[in-house]
Coordinates of C-alpha atoms in Angstrom, one line a residue:
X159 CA -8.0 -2.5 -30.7
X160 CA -7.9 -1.3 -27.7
X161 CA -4.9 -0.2 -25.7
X162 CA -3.3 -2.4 -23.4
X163 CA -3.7 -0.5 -20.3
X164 CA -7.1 -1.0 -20.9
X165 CA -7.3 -4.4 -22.4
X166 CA -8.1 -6.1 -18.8
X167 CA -10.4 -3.8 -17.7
X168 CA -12.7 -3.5 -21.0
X169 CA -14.0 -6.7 -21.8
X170 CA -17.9 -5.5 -23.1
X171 CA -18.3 -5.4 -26.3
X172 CA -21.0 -5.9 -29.0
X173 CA -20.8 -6.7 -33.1
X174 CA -16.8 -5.6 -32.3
X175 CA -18.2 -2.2 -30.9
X176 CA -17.8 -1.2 -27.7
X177 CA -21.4 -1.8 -26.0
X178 CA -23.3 1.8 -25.3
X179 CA -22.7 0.9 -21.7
X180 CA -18.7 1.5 -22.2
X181 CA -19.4 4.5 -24.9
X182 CA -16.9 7.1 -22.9
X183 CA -13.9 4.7 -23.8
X184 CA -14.1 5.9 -27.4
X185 CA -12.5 9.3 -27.0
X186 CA -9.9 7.6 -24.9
X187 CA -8.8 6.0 -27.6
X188 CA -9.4 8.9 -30.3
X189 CA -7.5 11.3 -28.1
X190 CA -5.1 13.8 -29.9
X191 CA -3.3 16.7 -27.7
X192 CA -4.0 19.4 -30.3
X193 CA -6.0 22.1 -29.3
X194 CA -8.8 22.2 -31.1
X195 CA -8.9 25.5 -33.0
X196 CA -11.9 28.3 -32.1
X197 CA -12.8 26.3 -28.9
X198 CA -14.5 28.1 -26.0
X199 CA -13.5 28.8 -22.4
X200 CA -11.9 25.7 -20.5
X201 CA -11.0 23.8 -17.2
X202 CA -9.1 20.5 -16.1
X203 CA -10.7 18.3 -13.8
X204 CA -9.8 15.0 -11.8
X205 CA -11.7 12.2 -10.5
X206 CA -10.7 10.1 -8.4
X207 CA -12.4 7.1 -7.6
X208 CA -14.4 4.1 -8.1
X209 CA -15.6 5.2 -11.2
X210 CA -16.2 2.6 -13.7
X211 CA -18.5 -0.4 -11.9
X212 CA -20.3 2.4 -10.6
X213 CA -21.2 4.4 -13.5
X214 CA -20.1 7.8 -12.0
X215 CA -17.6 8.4 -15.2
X216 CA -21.1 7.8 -17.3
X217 CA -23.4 10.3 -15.7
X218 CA -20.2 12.7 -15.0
X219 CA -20.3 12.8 -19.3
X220 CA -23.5 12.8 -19.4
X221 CA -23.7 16.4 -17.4
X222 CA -20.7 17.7 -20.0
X223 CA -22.7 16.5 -23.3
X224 CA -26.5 18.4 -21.4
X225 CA -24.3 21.4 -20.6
X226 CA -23.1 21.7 -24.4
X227 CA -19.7 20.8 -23.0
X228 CA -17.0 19.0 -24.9
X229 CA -14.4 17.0 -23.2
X230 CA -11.0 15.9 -23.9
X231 CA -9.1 12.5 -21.9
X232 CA -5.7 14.0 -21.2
X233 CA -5.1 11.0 -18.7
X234 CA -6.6 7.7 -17.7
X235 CA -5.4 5.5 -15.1
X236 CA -7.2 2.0 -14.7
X237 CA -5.7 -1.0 -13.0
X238 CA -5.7 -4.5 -13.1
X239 CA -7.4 -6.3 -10.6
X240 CA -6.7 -10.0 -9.7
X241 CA -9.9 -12.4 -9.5
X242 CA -11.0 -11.7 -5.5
X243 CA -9.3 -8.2 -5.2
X244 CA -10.5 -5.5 -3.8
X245 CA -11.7 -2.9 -6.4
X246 CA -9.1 -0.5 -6.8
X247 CA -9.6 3.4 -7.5
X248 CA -9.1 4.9 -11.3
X249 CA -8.0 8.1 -12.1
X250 CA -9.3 10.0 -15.0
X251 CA -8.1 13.6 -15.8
X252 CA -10.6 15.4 -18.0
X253 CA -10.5 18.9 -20.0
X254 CA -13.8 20.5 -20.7
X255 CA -14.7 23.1 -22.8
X256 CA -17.6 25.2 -23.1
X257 CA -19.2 25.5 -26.7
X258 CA -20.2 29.2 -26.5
X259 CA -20.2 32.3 -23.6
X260 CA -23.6 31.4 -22.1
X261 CA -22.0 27.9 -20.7
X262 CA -21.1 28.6 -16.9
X263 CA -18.1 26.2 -17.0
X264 CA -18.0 26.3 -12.6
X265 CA -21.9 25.3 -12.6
X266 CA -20.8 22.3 -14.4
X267 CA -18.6 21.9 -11.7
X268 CA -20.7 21.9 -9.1
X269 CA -22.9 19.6 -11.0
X270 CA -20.6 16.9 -11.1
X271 CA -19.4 17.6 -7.5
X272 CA -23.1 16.6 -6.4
X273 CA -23.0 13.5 -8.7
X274 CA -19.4 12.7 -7.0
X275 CA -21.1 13.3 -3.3
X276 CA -24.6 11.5 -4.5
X277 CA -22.6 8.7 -5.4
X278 CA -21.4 6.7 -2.2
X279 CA -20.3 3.7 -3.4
X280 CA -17.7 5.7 -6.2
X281 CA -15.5 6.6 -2.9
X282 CA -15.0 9.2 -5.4
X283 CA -13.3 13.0 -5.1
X284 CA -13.5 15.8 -7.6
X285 CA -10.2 18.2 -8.0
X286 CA -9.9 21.6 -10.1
X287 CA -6.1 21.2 -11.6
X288 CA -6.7 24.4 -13.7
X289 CA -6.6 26.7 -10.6
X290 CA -3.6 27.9 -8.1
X291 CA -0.8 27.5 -11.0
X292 CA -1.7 24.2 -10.4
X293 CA -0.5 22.0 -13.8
X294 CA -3.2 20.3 -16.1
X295 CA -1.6 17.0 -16.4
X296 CA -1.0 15.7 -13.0
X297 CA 1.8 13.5 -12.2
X298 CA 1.2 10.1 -10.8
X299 CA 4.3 8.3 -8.4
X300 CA 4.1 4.1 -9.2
X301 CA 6.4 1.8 -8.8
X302 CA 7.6 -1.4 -7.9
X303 CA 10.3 -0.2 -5.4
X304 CA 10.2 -1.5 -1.9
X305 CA 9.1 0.9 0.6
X306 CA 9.9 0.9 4.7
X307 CA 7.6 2.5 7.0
X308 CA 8.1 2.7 10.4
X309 CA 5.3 2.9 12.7
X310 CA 6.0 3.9 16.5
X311 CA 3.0 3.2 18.8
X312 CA 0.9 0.3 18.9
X313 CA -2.4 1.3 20.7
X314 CA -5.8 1.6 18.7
X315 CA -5.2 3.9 16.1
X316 CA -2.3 1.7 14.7
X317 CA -4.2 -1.0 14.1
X318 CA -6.3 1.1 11.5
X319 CA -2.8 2.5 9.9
X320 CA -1.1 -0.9 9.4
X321 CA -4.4 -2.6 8.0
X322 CA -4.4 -0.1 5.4
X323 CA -0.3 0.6 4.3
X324 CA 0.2 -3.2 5.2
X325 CA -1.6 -4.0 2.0
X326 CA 0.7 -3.3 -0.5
X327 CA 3.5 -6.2 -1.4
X328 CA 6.0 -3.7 -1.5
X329 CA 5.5 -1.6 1.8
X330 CA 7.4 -3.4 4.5
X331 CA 5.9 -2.0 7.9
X332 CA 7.6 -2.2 11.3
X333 CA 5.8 -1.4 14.5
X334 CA 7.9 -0.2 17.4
X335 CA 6.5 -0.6 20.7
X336 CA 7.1 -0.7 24.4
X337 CA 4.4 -3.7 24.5
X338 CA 6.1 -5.8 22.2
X339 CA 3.2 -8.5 22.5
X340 CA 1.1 -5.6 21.2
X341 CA 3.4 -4.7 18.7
X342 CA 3.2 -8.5 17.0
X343 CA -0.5 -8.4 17.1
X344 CA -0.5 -5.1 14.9
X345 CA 2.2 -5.9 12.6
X346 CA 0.4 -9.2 11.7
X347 CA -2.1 -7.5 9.6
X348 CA 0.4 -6.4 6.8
X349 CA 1.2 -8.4 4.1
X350 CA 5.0 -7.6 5.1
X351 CA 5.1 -6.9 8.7
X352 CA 7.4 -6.6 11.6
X353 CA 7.9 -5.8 15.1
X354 CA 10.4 -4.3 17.2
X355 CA 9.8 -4.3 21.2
X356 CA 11.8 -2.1 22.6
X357 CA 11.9 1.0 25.2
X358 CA 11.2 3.8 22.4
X359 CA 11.5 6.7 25.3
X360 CA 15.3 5.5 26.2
X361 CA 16.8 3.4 23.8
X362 CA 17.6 5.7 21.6
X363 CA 20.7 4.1 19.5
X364 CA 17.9 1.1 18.8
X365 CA 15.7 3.9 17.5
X366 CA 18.3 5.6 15.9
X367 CA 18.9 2.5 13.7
X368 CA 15.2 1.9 12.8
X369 CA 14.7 5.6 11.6
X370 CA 17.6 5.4 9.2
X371 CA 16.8 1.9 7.8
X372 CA 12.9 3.6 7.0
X373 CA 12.3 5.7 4.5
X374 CA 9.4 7.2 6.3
X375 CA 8.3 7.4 10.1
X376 CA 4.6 7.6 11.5
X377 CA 4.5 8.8 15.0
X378 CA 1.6 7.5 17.2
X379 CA 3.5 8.2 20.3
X380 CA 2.0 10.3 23.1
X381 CA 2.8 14.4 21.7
X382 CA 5.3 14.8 24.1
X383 CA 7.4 12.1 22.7
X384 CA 7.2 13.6 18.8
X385 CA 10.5 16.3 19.1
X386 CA 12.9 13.5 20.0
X387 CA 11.4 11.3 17.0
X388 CA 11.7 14.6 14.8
X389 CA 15.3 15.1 15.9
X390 CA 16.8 11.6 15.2
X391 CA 14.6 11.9 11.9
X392 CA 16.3 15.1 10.6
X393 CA 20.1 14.0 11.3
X394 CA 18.5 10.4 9.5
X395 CA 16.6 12.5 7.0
X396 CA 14.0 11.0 6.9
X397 CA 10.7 12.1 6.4
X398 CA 8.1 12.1 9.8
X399 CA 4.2 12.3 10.1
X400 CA 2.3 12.7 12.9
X401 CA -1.2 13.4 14.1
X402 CA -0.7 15.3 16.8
X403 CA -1.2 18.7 16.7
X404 CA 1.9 21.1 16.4
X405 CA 3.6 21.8 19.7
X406 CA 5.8 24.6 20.1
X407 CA 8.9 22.4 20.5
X408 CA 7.8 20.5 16.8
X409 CA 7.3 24.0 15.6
X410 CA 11.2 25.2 16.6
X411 CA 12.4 22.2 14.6
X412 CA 11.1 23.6 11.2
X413 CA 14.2 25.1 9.8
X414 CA 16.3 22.4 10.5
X415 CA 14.0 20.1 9.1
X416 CA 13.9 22.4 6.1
X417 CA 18.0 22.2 6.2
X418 CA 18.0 18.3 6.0
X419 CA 15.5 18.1 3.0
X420 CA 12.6 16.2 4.8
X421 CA 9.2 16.6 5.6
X422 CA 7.6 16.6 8.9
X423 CA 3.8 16.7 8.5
X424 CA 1.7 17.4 11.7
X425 CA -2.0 17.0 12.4
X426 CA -3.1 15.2 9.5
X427 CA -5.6 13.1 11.7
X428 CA -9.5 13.6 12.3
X429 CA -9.3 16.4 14.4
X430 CA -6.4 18.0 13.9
X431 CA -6.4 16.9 10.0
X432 CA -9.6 15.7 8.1
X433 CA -11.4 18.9 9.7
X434 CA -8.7 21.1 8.2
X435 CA -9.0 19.9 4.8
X436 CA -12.6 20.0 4.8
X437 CA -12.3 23.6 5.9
X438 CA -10.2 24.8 3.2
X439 CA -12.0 23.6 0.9
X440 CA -15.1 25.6 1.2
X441 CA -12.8 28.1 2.5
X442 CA -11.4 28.3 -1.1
X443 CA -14.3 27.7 -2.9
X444 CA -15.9 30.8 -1.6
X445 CA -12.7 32.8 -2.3
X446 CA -12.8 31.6 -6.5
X447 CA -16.5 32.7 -6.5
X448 CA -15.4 36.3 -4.9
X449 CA -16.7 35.6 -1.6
X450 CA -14.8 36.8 1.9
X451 CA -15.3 34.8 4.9
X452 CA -16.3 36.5 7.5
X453 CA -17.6 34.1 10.2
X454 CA -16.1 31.0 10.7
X455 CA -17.2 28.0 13.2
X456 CA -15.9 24.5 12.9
X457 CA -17.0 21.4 14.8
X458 CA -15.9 17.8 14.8
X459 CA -16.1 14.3 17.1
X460 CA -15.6 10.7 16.8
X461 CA -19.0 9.4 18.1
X462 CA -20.1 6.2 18.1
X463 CA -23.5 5.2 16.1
X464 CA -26.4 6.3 18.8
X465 CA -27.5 2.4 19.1
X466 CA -23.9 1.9 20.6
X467 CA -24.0 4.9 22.9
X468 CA -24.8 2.6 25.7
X469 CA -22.7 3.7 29.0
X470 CA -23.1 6.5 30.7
X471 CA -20.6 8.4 28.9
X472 CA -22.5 7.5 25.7
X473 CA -18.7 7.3 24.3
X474 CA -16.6 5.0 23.2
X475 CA -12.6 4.9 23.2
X476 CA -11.2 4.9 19.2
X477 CA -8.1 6.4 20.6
X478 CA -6.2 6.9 23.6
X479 CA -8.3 7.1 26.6
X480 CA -5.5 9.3 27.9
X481 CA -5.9 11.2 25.2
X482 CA -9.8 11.7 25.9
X483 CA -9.0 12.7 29.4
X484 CA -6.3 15.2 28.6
X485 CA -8.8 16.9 25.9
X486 CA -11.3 17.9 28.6
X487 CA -8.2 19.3 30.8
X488 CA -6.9 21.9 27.9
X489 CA -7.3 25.7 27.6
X490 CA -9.4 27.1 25.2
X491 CA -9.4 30.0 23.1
X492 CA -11.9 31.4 20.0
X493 CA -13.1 34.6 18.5
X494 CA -16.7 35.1 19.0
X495 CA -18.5 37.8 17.5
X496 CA -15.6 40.2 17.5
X497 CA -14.9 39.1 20.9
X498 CA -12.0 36.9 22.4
X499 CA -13.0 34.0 25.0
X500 CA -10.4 32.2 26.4
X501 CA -11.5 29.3 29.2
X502 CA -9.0 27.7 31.5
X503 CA -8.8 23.7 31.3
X504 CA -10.5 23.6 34.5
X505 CA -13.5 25.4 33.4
X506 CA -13.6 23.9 29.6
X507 CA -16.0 21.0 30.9
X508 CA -18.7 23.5 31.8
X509 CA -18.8 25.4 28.9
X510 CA -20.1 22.4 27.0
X511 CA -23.3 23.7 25.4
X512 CA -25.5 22.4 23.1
X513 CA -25.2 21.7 20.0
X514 CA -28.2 22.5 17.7
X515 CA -27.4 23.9 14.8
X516 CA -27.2 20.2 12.6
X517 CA -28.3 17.3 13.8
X518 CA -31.4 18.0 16.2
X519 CA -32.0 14.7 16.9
X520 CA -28.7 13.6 17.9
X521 CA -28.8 15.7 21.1
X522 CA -24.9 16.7 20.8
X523 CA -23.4 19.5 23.0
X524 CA -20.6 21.1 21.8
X525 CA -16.9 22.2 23.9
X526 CA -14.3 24.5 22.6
X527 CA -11.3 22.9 20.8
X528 CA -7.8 24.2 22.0
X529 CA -6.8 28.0 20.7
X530 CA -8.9 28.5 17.6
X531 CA -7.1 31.8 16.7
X532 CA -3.3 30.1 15.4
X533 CA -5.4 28.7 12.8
X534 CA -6.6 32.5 11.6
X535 CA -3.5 33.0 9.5
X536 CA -3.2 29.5 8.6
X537 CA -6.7 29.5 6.9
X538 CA -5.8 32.6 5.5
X539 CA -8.3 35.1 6.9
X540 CA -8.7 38.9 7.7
X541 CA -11.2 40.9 9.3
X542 CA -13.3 37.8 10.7
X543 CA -15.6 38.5 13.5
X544 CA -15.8 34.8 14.4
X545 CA -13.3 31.7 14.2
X546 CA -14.2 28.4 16.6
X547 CA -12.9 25.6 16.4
X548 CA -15.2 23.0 18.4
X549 CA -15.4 19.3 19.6
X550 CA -18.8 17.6 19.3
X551 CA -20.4 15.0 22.4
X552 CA -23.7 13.6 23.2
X553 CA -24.7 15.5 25.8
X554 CA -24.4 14.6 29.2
X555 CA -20.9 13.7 28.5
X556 CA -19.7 16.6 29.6
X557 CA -21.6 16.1 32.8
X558 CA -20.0 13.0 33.7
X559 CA -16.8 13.9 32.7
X560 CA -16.8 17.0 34.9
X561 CA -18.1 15.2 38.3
X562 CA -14.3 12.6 37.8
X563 CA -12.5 15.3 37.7
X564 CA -14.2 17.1 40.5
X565 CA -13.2 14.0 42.4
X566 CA -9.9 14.3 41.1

C-alpha cells in the first residue's frame, strides 16, 4: 500500500504492481535510514522540479543504475494537485553511493546536471547538500499560516511579483503606491490582494503602520527611496528585500539591521541578482574541482526577442524607463588584464563595443556595468587579472542613446 503522501499522485499500476513506468517509487517505500554496511564513497543530491510527468526522476536513475551507483530516498516531497492546477514542483533528496573506487561520484553529477539542463520542460535544478557543512536532509518550511507581504511600487516590475506571490491562498499582498489607480490594477492579480494609495515619500506614520502589520516588505521604489524603507523596517523588524543594488547608505544600516534580527536582502533581481547566482555557481564549481579563477567577465541584458526589436532603439522598456536612462549616465569601473579602467557616466555610452564572443548572430554590443571591482571580495577572489561586470544591447543602441543625451 502505498503511503498517503503519495496516494494522490500514484495512481499507475498493473496486476497490483506498480507499472515499470513508476519503478523508482519502490525504494521510496522500502527505504530504511541504516547505513548500509561496506558501502562505497557517497554524496546527497536534490532535485527540484517538475520531475515526475516529465520523466527526469526516471532517466536521473537511470544514470545512477549505468554508473554502478546505488541510491537511497532520504526525502520525497510530492503534492496534491486539484483538477485544472497548475503543476506544482516536487522535491526529491537522493543519497548515492558508488559500488567500488573506479566510480567518479562528481561525473555522475555532472551527468545528471546535463539531463536537468536538457530537460526544459522539468523547470528543474540540481543542488550538492553534501558540500560547505551543508546538512544531508534539508529542511522544508510549509504551512498553513497566513502570510503579509507588502509590496511598495507599482510600475512594471510589480506586476510580475504580485502575479507570482499573489497565488498562494494564504499570502495576503498589499501594494503601496503613489498612483493608487495603479496600485488596484496590480493588486487584482492575487488571489488575496490589496491596495493602499498613498504618498509613500512623506507619509510616513501611514507607512509606518503597513510595515509593522507585514511580515515582509518588497521594495520597488526608486533606490533612493530604500534607506527610509530599511529604517522604519528595522525599528518594525521586519524583514526587507529589494532589487536594487546596495548603496552606501543601505550598506551603513547593516549592523543595526543585524541588532533588530531581520533581514535586508539587496540585488536579488536580473542584474544585480540572477547574474550573481549564476556566477557563483561556476565560480564554486571550479573551486571543488581544484581550479583558481583567474579571469573573470560577466555579461547580462533584458532584450527583447530580435522579431520585436522593432524601434530604433531595438529595446523595449520591462522596467523603469528611468531606470534605463540613469544606467547609461553611471561611472564605470573593471579590471582588465591586470589593468584598472574606470569611465565617467558621460563617456560610458561610447565605450559600448561589440559583443562577439556568444551569440554572433545577434549583433549585441556590450557597455560596462557600474564598479566591477566591490564584487572581487564578494565572489571571493585573489590574484585575478580580470573582473567585468557588463550590460548586453543590440547594437546601435548605444548610438541612439548617446546622440539624446548629447542633446541633453
Amino acid at each position: 500500500k502505498l503511503a498517503p503522501s503519495l496516494s494522490k499522485a500514484v495512481i499507475t499500476t498493473h496486476d497490483g504492481k506498480l507499472a515499470n513506468d513508476f519503478r523508482y517509487l519502490r525504494p521510496i517505500l522500502e527505504h530504511s535510514s541504516q547505513t548500509q554496511k561496506g558501502e562505497g564513497e557517497s554524496i546527497s543530491i536534490l532535485l527540484h522540479g517538475h520531475l515526475f510527468d516529465t520523466g527526469l526522476l526516471n532517466q536521473c536513475l537511470d544514470v545512477l543504475e549505468l554508473n554502478r551507483c546505488s541510491f537511497e530516498f532520504l526525502d520525497c516531497t510530492v503534492q496534491y494537485r486539484e483538477k485544472g492546477q497548475d503543476p506544482i514542483k516536487s522535491r526529491v533528496v537522493l543519497k548515492v553511493t558508488a559500488s567500488g573506487e573506479d566510480v567518479d561520484l562528481d561525473k555522475v553529477e555532472g551527468q545528471i546536471g546535463a539531463l536537468v539542463d536538457a530537460i526544459l520542460p522539468a523547470e528543474a535544478t540540481l543542488s550538492r547538500l553534501d558540500k560547505s557543512g551543508l546538512p544531508t536532509r534539508p529542511a522544508y518550511v510549509q504551512g498553513d499560516k497566513d502570510k503579509t507581504v507588502l509590496l511598495l511600487g507599482s510600475g512594471r516590475v510589480s506586476r510580475s511579483v504580485v502575479d507570482l506571490l499573489g497565488r498562494s491562498k494564504n499570502r495576503k499582498i498589499i501594494v503601496a503606491s503613489n498612483d493608487e489607480a495603479e496600485a488596484k490594477d496590480v493588486a487584482s492579480l492575487a488571489l488575496r490582494g490589496r491596495h493602499a494609495g498613498m504618498d509613500i515619500a512623506n507619509d510616513r506614520p501611514r507607512l509606518q503602520k503597513l510595515v509593522q502589520d507585514s511580515d515582509i516588505v518588497i521594495s520597488l521604489l526608486p533606490a533612493t527611496m530604500h534607506p527610509k524603507v530599511a529604517e522604519l523596517c528595522i525599528e518594525s523588524k521586519t524583514d526587507l528585500v529589494t532589487a536594487s543594488y546596495e548603496s552606501d547608505e543601505m550598506r551603513q544600516l547593516d549592523a543595526a539591521a543585524k541588532n533588530a534580527g531581520i533581514i535586508m536582502l539587496n540585488e536579488v533581481g536580473l542584474d544585480p541578482g540572477l547574474d550573481h547566482m549564476s556566477a557563483k555557481k561556476m565560480i564554486d564549481e571550479i573551486r571543488d574541482r581544484g581550479g583558481h579563477v583567474t579571469s573573470f567577465s560577466s555579461v547580462c541584458g533584458g532584450l527583447p526577442a530580435p522579431e520585436a526589436a522593432d524601434n530604433p532603439f531595438q529595446y523595449k522598456f520591462s522596467w523603469s524607463p528611468r531606470g534605463v536612462i540613469s544606467a547609461c549616465q553611471n561611472d564605470a569601473r573593471y579590471l582588465w588584464e591586470g589593468h584598472i579602467v574606470q569611465v565617467t557616466g558621460n563617456e560610458l555610452l561610447a565605450n559600448a563595443a561589440p559583443f562577439v564572443e556568444s551569440w554572433p548572430d545577434l549583433q549585441l554590443e556590450c557597455l560596462p556595468n557600474r564598479d566591477s571591482l566591490k564584487y572581487e571580495k564578494t565572489y571571493g577572489f585573489e590574484n585575478i587579472d580580470t573582473l567585468f561586470r557588463g550590460t548586453l544591447r543590440y547594437r546601435g543602441f548605444s548610438r541612439m542613446m548617446h546622440v539624446f543625451q548629447t542633446m541633453g
